[in-house]
Coordinates of C-alpha atoms in Angstrom, one line a residue:
Chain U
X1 CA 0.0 0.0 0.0
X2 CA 1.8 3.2 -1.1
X3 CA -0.9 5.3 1.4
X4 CA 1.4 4.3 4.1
X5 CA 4.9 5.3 2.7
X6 CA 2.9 8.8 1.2
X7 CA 1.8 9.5 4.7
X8 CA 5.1 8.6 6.2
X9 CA 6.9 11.3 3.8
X10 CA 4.0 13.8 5.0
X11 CA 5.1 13.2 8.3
X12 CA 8.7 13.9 8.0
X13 CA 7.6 16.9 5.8
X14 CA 5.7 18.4 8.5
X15 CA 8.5 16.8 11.8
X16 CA 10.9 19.7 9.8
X17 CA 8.2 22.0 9.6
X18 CA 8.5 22.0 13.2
X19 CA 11.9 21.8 13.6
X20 CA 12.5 25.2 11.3
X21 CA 9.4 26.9 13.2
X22 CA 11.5 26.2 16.7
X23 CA 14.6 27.5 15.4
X24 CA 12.8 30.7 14.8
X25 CA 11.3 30.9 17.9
X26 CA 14.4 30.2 19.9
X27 CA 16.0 32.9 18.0
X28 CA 13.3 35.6 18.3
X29 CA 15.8 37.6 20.1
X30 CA 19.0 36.8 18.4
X31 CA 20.3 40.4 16.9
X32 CA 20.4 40.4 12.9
X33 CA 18.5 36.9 13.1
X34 CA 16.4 36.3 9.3
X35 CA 13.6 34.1 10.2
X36 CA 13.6 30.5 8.3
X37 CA 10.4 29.0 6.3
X38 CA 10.4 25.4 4.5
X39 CA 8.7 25.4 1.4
X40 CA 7.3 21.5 0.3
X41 CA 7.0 20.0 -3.2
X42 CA 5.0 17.1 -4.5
X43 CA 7.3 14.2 -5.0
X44 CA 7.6 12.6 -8.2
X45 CA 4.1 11.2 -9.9
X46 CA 3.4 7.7 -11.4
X47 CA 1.2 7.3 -14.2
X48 CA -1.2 4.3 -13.6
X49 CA -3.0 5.7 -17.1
X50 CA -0.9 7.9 -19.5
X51 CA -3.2 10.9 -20.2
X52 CA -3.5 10.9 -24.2
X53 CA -3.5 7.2 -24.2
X54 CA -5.7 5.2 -26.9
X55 CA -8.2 3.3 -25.0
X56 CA -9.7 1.4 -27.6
X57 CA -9.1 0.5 -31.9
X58 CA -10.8 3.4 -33.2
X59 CA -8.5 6.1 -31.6
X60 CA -10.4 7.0 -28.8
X61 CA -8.1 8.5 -25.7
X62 CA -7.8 9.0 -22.3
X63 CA -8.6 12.4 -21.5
X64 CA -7.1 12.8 -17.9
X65 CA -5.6 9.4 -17.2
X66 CA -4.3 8.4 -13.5
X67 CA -1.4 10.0 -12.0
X68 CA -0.6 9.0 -8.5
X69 CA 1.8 11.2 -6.4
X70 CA 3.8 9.4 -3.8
X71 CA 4.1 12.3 -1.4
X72 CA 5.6 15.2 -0.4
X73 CA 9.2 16.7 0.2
X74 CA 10.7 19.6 1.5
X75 CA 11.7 21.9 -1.5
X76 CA 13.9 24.3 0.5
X77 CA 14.1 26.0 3.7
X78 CA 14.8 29.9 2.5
X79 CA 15.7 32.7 4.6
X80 CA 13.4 35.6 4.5
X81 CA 15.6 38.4 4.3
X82 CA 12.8 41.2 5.2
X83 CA 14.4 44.1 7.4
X84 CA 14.1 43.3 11.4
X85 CA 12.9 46.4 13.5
X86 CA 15.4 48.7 14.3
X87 CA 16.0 48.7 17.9
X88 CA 17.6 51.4 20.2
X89 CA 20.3 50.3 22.7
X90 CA 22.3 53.4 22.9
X91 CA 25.9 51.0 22.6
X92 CA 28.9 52.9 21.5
X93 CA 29.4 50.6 18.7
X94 CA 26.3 49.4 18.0
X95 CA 24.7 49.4 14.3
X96 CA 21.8 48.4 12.2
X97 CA 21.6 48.4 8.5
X98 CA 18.6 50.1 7.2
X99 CA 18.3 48.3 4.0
X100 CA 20.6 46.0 1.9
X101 CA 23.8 44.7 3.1
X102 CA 25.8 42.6 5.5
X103 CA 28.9 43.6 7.5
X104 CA 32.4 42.1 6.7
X105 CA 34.0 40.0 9.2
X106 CA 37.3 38.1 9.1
X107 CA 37.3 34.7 10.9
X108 CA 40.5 33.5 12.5
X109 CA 40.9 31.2 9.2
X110 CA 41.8 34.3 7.4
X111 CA 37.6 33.6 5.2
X112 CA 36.0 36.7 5.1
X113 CA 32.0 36.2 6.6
X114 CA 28.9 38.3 6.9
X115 CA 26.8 39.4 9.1
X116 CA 23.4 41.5 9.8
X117 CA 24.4 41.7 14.0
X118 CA 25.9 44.9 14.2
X119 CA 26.5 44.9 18.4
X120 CA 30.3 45.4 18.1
X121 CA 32.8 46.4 20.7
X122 CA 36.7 47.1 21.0
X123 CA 39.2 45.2 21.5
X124 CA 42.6 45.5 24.0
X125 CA 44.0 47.1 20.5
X126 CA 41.2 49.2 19.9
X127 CA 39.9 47.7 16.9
X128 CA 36.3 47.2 16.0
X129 CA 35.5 43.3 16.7
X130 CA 32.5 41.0 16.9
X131 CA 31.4 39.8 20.3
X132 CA 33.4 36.5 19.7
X133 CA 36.7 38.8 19.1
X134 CA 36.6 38.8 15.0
X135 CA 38.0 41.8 13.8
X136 CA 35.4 43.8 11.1
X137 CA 36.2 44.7 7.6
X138 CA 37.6 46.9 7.1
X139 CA 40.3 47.1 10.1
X140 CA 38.6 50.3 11.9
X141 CA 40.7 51.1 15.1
X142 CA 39.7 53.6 18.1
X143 CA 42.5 55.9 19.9
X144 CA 42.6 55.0 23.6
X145 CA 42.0 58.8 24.2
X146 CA 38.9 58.4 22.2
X147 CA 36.0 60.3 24.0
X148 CA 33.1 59.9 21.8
X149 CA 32.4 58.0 18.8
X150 CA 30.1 58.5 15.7
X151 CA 29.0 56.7 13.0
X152 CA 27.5 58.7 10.3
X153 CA 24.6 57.0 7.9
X154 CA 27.2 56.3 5.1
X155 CA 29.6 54.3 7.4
X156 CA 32.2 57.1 8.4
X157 CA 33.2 56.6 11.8
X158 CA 34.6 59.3 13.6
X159 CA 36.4 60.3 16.6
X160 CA 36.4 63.2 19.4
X161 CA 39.5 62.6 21.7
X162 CA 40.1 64.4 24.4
X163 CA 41.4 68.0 24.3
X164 CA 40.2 68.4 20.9
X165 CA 37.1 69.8 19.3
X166 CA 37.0 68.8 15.3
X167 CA 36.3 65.1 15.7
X168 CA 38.9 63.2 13.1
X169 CA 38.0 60.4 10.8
X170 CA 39.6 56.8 11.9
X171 CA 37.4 54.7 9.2
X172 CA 34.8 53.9 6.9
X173 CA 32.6 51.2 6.9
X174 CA 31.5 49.0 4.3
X175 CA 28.9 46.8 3.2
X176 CA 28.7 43.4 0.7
X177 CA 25.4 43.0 -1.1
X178 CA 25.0 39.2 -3.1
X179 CA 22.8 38.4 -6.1
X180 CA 20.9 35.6 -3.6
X181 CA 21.4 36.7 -0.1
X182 CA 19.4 33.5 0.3
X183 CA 22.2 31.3 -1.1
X184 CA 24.2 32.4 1.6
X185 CA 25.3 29.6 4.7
X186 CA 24.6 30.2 7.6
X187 CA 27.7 28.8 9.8
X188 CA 26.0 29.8 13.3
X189 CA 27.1 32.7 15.7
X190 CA 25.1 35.0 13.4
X191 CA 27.4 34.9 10.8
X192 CA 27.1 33.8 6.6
X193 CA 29.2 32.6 4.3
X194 CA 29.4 33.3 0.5
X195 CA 28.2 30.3 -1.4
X196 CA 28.1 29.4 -5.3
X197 CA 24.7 30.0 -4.9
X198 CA 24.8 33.1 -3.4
X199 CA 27.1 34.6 -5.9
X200 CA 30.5 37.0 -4.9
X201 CA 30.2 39.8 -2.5
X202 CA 29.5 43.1 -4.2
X203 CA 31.8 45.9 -1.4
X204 CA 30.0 49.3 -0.8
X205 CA 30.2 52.2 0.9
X206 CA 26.4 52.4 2.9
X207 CA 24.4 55.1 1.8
X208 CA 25.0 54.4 -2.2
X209 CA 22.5 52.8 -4.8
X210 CA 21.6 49.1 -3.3
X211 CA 23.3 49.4 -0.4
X212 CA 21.0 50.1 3.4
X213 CA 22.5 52.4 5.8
X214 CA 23.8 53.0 9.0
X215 CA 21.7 53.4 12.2
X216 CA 24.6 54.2 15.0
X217 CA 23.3 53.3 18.3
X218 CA 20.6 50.6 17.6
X219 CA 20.5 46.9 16.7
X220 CA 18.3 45.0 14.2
X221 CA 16.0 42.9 16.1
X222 CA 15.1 39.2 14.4
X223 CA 12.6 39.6 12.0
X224 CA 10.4 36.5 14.0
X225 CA 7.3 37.3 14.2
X226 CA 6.0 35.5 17.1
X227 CA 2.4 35.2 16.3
X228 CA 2.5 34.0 13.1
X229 CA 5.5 31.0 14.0
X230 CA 2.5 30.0 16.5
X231 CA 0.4 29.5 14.5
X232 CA 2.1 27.9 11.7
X233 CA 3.1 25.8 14.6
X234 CA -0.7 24.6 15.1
X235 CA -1.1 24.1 11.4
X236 CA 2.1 22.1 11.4
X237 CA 0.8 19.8 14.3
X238 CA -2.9 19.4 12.6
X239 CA -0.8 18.2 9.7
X240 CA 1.4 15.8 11.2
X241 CA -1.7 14.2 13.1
X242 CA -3.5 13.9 10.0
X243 CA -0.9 12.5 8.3
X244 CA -0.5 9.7 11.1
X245 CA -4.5 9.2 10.7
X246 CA -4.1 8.2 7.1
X247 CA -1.5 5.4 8.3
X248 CA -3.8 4.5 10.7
X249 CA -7.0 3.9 8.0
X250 CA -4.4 2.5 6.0
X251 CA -3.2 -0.3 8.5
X252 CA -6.8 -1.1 9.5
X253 CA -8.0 -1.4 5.9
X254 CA -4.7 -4.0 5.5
X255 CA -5.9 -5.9 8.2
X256 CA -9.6 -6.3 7.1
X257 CA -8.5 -7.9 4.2
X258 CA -5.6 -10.2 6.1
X259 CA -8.7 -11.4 8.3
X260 CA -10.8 -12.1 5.5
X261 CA -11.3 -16.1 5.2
X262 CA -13.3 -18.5 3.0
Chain N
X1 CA -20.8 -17.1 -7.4
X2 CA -17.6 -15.7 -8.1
X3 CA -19.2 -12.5 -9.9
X4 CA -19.9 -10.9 -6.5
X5 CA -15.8 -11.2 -5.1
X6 CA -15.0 -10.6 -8.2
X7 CA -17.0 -7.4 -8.1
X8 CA -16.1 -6.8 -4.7
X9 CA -12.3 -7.4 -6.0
X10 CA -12.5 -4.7 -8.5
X11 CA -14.0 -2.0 -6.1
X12 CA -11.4 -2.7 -3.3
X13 CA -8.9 -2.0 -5.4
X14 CA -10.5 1.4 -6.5
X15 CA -10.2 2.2 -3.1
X16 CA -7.1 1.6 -2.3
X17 CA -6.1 3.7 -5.0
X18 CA -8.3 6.2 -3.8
X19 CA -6.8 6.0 -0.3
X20 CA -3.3 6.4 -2.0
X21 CA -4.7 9.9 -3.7
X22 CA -6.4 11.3 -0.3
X23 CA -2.9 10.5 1.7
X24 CA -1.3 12.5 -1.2
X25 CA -3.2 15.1 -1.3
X26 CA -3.4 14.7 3.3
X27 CA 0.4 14.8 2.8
X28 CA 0.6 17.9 0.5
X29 CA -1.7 19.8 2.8
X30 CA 1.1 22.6 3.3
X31 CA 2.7 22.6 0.1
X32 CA 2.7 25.6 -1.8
X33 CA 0.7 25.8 -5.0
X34 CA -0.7 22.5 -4.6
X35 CA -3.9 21.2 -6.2
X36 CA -6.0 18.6 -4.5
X37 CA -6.6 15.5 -6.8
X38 CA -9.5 12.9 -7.0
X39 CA -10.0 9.7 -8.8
X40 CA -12.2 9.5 -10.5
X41 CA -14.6 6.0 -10.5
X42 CA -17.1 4.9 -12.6
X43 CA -18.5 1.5 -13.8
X44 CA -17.0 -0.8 -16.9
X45 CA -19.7 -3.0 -17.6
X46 CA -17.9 -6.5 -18.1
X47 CA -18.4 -9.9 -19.1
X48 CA -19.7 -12.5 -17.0
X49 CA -17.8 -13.8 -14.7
X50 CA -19.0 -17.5 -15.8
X51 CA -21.4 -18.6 -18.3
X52 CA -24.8 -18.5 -17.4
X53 CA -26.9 -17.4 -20.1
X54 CA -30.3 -16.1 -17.9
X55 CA -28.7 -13.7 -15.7
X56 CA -27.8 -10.2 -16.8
X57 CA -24.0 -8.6 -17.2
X58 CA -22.1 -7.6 -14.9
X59 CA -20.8 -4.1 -13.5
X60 CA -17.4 -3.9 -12.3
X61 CA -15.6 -0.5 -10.8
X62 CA -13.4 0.9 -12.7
X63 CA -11.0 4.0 -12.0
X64 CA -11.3 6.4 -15.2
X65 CA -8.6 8.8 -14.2
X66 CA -7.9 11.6 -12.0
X67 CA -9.4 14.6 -11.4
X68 CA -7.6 18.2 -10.2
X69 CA -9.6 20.9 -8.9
X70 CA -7.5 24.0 -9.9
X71 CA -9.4 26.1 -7.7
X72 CA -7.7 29.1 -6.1
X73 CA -6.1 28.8 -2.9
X74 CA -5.7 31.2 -0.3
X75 CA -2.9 33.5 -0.6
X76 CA -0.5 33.6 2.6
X77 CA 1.6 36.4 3.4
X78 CA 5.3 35.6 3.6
X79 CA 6.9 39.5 3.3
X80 CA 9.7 38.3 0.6
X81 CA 10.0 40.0 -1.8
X82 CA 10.5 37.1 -4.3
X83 CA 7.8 35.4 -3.2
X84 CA 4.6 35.4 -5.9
X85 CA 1.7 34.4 -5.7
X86 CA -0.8 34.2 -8.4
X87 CA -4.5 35.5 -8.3
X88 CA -6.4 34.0 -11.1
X89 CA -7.7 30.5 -11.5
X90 CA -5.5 27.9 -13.3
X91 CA -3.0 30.3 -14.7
X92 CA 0.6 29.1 -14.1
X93 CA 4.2 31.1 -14.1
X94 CA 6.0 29.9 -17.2
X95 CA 9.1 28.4 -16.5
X96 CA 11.8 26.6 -18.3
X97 CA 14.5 24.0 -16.8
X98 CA 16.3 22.5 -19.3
X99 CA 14.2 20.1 -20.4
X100 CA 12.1 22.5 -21.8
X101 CA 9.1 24.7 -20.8
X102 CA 7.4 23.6 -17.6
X103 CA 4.6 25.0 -15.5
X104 CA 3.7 26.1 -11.7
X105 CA 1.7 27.7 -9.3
X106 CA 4.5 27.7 -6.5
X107 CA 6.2 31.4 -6.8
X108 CA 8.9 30.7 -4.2
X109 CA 11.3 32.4 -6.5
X110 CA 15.3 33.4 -5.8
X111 CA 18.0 34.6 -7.9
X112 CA 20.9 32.5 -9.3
X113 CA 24.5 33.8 -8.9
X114 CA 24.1 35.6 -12.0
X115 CA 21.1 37.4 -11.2
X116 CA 18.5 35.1 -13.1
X117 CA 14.9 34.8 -11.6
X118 CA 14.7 31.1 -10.8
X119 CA 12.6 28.8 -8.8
X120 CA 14.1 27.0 -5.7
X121 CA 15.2 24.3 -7.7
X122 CA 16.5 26.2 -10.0
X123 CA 14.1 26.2 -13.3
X124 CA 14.4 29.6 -14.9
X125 CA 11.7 32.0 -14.6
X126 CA 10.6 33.0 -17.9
X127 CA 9.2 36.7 -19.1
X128 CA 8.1 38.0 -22.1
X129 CA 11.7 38.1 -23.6
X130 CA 12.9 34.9 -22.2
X131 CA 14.9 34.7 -18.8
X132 CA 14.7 37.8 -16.0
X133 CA 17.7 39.0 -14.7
X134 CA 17.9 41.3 -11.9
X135 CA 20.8 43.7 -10.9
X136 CA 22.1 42.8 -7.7
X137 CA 23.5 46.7 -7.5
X138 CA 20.0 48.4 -7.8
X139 CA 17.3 48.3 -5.3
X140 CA 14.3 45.7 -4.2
X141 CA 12.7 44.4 -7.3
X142 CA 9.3 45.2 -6.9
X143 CA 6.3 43.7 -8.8
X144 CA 3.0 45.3 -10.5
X145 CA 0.1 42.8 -10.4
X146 CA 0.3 43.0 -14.1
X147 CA 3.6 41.2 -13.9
X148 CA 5.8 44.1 -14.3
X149 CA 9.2 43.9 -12.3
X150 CA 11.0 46.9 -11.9
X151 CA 13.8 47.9 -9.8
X152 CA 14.2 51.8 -9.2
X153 CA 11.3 52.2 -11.1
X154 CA 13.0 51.2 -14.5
X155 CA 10.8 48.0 -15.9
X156 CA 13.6 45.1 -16.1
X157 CA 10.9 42.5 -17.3
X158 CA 7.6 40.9 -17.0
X159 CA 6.7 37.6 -15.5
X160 CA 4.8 35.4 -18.1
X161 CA 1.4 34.0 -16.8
X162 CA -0.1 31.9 -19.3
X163 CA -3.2 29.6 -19.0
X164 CA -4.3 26.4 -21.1
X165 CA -7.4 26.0 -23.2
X166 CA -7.7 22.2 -21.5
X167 CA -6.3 21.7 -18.0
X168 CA -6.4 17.8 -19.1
X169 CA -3.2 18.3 -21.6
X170 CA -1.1 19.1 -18.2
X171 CA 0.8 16.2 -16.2
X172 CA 2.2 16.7 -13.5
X173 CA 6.2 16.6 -13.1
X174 CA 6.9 16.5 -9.4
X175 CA 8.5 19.7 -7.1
X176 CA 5.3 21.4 -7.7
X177 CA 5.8 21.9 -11.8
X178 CA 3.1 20.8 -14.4
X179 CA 4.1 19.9 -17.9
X180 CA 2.4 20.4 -21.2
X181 CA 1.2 17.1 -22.5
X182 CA -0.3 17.6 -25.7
X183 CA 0.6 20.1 -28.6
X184 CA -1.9 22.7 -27.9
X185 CA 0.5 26.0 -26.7
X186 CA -0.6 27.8 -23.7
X187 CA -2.2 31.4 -24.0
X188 CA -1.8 34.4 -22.3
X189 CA -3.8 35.1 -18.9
X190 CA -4.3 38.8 -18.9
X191 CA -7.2 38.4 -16.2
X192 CA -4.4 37.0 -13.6
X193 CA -3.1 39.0 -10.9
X194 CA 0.2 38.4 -9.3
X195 CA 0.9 39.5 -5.8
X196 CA 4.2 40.0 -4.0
X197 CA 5.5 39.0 -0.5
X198 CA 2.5 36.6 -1.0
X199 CA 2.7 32.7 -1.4
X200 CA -0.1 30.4 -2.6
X201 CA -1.3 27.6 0.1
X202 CA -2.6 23.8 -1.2
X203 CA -6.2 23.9 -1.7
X204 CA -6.7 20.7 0.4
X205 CA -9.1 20.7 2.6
X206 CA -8.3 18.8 5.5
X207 CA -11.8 18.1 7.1
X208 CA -13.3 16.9 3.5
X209 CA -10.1 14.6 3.1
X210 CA -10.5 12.8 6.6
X211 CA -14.6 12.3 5.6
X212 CA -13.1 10.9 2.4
X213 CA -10.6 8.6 4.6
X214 CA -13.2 7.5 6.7
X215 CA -15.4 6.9 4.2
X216 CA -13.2 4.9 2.1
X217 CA -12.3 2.6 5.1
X218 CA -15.8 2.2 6.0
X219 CA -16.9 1.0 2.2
X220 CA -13.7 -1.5 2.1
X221 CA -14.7 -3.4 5.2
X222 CA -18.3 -3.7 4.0
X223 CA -17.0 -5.1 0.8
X224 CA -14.8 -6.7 2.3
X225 CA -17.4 -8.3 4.3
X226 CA -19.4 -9.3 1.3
X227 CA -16.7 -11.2 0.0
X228 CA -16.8 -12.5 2.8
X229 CA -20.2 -13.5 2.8
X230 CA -20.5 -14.5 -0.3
X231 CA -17.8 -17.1 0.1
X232 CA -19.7 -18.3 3.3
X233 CA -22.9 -19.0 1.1
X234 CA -20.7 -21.1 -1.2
X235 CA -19.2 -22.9 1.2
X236 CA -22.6 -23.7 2.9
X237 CA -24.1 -24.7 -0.5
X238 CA -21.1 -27.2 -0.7
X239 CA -21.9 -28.4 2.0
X240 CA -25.6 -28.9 2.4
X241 CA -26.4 -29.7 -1.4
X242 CA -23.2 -32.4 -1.2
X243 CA -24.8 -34.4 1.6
X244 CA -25.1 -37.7 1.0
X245 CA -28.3 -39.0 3.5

C-alpha cells in the first residue's frame, strides 16, 4: 500500500516544519537573526493511465488518465531576508543596516564572513570586533584617548579625543550585497558565508545605490514574528496528526482484508 | 458465485487507489501551490464472470482517471520580496528547466549567482523576452500585479502568466511543476493577478479529506465483508447440497 509510505513522507515533511518553526522561535531575540520558512513540493508522480492514451481501436483517448503522487518533500528552507525592526540600545558601537547589506567579518581562518548583528565592541588594541573577538572589515581602530564615537549614515566613523574639538576620521565602513542573499550559509554565531549560490560579494560604501544604511546606536531585532511561528506551529501539528490518521485507516484497511477467510 | 468477489475485487482496489490519492493530497496539505486530486470511478460494464446465459451482465468498478480541482487557494503572506503568488484561476508562471518549458503555481522564487529569476530548484523563470535577470546593484525588485518587475522604477521584465485551453493536456512533473502534455501552446492570462510577498497555500481541505478517509475505510470493510459472505454461502451450499443421506 503506497498510502502508508505517502503518509510517512508527510510526516517527516511536517516533523521539519517543526523543527525550522522552533529555530525561529528560539532565535526571536538573536540580533540580525532572518527568520527561516520550509517550502514543500509534491514528489515525483506515477502514471497508472498515461493521459493521451488510446483506450480502444478506433482512436479513442484518455482524457485525464491516472497519475498518483507518492508524497511530499521539502523543497527548500529559504531565509526571508525582510528588514528586522530597528531597535535602540544606545551601545557605542552598536549598528543596524537600514536596507541591503551585510557587515564584513574576518574569521581567525583568514575567510571573510557576513553578518546582519551589528553589536560590536573594541578590543585591547582598539579595533572594532564581533562579540566572539573577530576583527570587522575593514580594520577600523579607536585611539585610547577616544572620548566619543560616531558613526555617520554612510559608514564614516569618527572620533572626538580628548582636548580636541574637530572630531577626526579613523574609518569607513563598508557593506557586501550578493545576487541571492538566500544562497548564503549560515555557519551559526550570526554569521554567513558566500556560497556558489549566493554569488560573490559586491563591497560598498552604505548610503549608495543598493546598499542600506547605518543606524549608529541601535540593533536590528530578528525579524520573528512571534504570532505567526504560533500558529504555523498549530497548522504544522494538525498536519502531522492527520498525516499519522491516514496510516492508521491504511493499516486497519490491511488488516480487514488479512482477516478475510473462506 | 464468483461475480460478487470478483466485483467486490475490483472495487477494493479502487479504493485503495483512492486511499493512496487522499494520503497524497493529506500529505501535501502545506505545500505551496498545490492542487487537490480525485479519482475518478465509474462503472466498466464486463463480461460474466461464468457462463450462465439467464442472468444479466455484470458491472465492475473501474478508476477512469484523476481529477484536479484548480481552484484558487488562499494567498498567505510571507513579506519576501521574491515570493509570488498568483491570483487568477488555473493560470501558471512559465518556466523553463532545461528540459524544456514547464509549469507552476508555486512562486517561491530566488536569484541564481548571476542574477537570473529562478525557482528554488533552479528552473528559470521566464518573461516576455525569455529569462529575468535582476541587478544585484540596484534596489528591491518590486512587482506590478500585471507582472511588471522593476527595480528603481525602471521595468527590467515581465513575468509570463499563461493559462491552457484544457487543463487535461497538463501532467504533472513532481517539485510542484506541471508539464504540457499535448501540442496545444498555452495562452496568455491577462485576467491574472500576481501578488508579492504573497505565497499560494494547497487547496486541500483537510476536514473533506479525513470524511473521504473514513469513508473509504468504511466502504472497504463492507465489501470486504461481502466477500466474505459470499464465500460463506458457497461454502454452505457445498456443504448442504453435497450431503449424502
Amino acid at each position: 500500500m503506497r498510502a502508508l509510505r505517502t503518509a510517512a513522507s508527510g510526516m517527516a515533511a511536517q516533523q521539519l516544519n517543526v523543527e525550522v518553526i522552533s529555530n525561529n522561535i528560539a532565535n526571536m531575540n538573536t540580533v540580525g537573526f532572518k527568520r527561516q520558512r520550509a517550502e514543500f513540493q509534491d514528489l515525483l508522480y506515477q502514471n497508472v493511465e498515461r493521459m493521451g492514451a488510446q483506450s480502444s481501436s478506433q482512436g479513442t483517448v484518455v482524457p485525464t488518465g491516472i497519475q498518483i503522487g507518492a508524497g511530499v518533500k521539502a523543497g527548500s528552507v529559504y531565509r526571508i531576508t525582510e528588514q528586522g525592526s530597528p531597535t535602540q540600545t544606545g551601545g557605542t558601537y552598536d549598528m543596524a543596516i537600514d536596507g541591503r547589506g551585510y557587515f564584513q567579518i574576518l574569521m581567525p581562518s583568514g575567510e571573510t564572513a557576513f553578518t546582519r548583528a551589528g553589536n560590536f565592541a573594541v578590543n585591547g588594541e582598539g579595533q572594532l570586533v564581533t562579540d566572539d573577538g573577530y576583527e570587522v572589515q575593514p580594520n577600523i581602530s579607536i585611539p585610547q584617548d577616544a572620548v566619543d564615537v560616531s558613526i555617520s549614515k554612510s559608514g564614516q566613523v569618527q572620533v572626538k579625543t580628548a582636548g580636541q574639538t574637530e572630531p577626526a576620521i579613523v574609518g569607513q565602513l563598508e557593506l557586501a550585497t550578493f545576487f541571492n542573499e538566500a544562497g548564503l550559509e549560515a555557519i551559526g554565531d550570526n554569521l554567513l558565508m558566500e556560497t556558489a549560490a549566493s554569488g560573490p560579494a559586491n563591497v560598498g560604501t552604505p548610503g549608495e545605490v543598493g546598499f542600506g544604511q547605518i543606524l549608529h546606536g541601535y540593533t536590528e531585532a530578528s525579524n520573528v514574528d512571534a504570532v505567526a511561528e504560533i500558529s504555523n506551529l498549530i497548522i504544522a501539528q494538525r498536519a502531522y496528526e492527520m498525516n499519522s490518521k491516514v496510516i492508521t485507516t491504511a493499516d486497519q484497511m490491511l488488516s480487514v482484508s488479512a482477516q478475510v477467510k473462506s | 458465485m464468483e461475480n460478487a468477489a470478483y466485483i467486490g475485487l475490483s472495487r477494493q482496489m479502487t479504493l485503495r487507489r483512492e486511499l493512496d490519492i487522499v494520503a497524497n493530497n493529506i500529505a501535501n496539505a502545506d505545500t505551496t501551490g498545490f492542487k487537490v486530486e480525485q479519482l475518478l470511478v465509474g462503472t466498466e460494464v464486463g463480461e460474466r464472470a461464468r457462463n450462465a446465459f439467464v442472468r444479466p451482465g455484470v458491472s465492475f468498478v473501474l478508476d477512469k482517471g484523476v481529477g484536479r480541482d484548480f481552484g484558487q487557494a488562499a494567498l498567505e503572506q510571507t513579506s519576501r520580496n521574491l515570493d509570488f503568488g498568483i491570483e487568477g484561476e488555473a493560470a501558471f508562471f512559465k518556466l523553463n528547466d532545461g528540459a524544456g518549458e514547464a509549469y507552476t503555481r508555486d512562486g517561491a522564487f530566488t536569484l541564481d549567482p548571476e542574477g537570473r529569476l529562478t525557482t528554488q530548484g533552479g528552473a528559470a523563470v521566464q518573461g516576455d523576452g525569455g529569462d529575468i535577470i535582476l541587478d544585484p546593484l540596484l534596489g528591491q525588485p518590486t512587482v506590478a500585479a500585471d507582472g511588471t518587475i522593476s527595480q528603481d522604477g525602471e521595468p527590467v521584465g515581465r513575468l509570463s502568466i499563461v493559462r491552457f485551453d484544457t487543463l487535461a493536456a497538463l501532467e504533472k512533473g513532481g517539485d510542484g511543476l506541471y508539464r504540457n502534455a499535448s501540442n496545444a501552446a498555452p495562452v496568455e492570462a491577462a485576467d491574472a493577478r500576481v501578488r508579492q510577498g504573497m505565497l499560494e497555500g494547497s487547496n486541500v481541505n483537510p476536514i473533506l479529506e479525513i470524511t473521504n478517509l473514513i469513508e473509504i475505510q468504511r466502504a472497504y470493510e463492507s465489501v470486504s465483508r461481502m466477500i466474505e459472505n459470499a464465500n460463506d454461502l458457497s461454502r454452505r451450499s457445498v456443504e448442504r447440497l453435497g450431503r449424502v443421506s
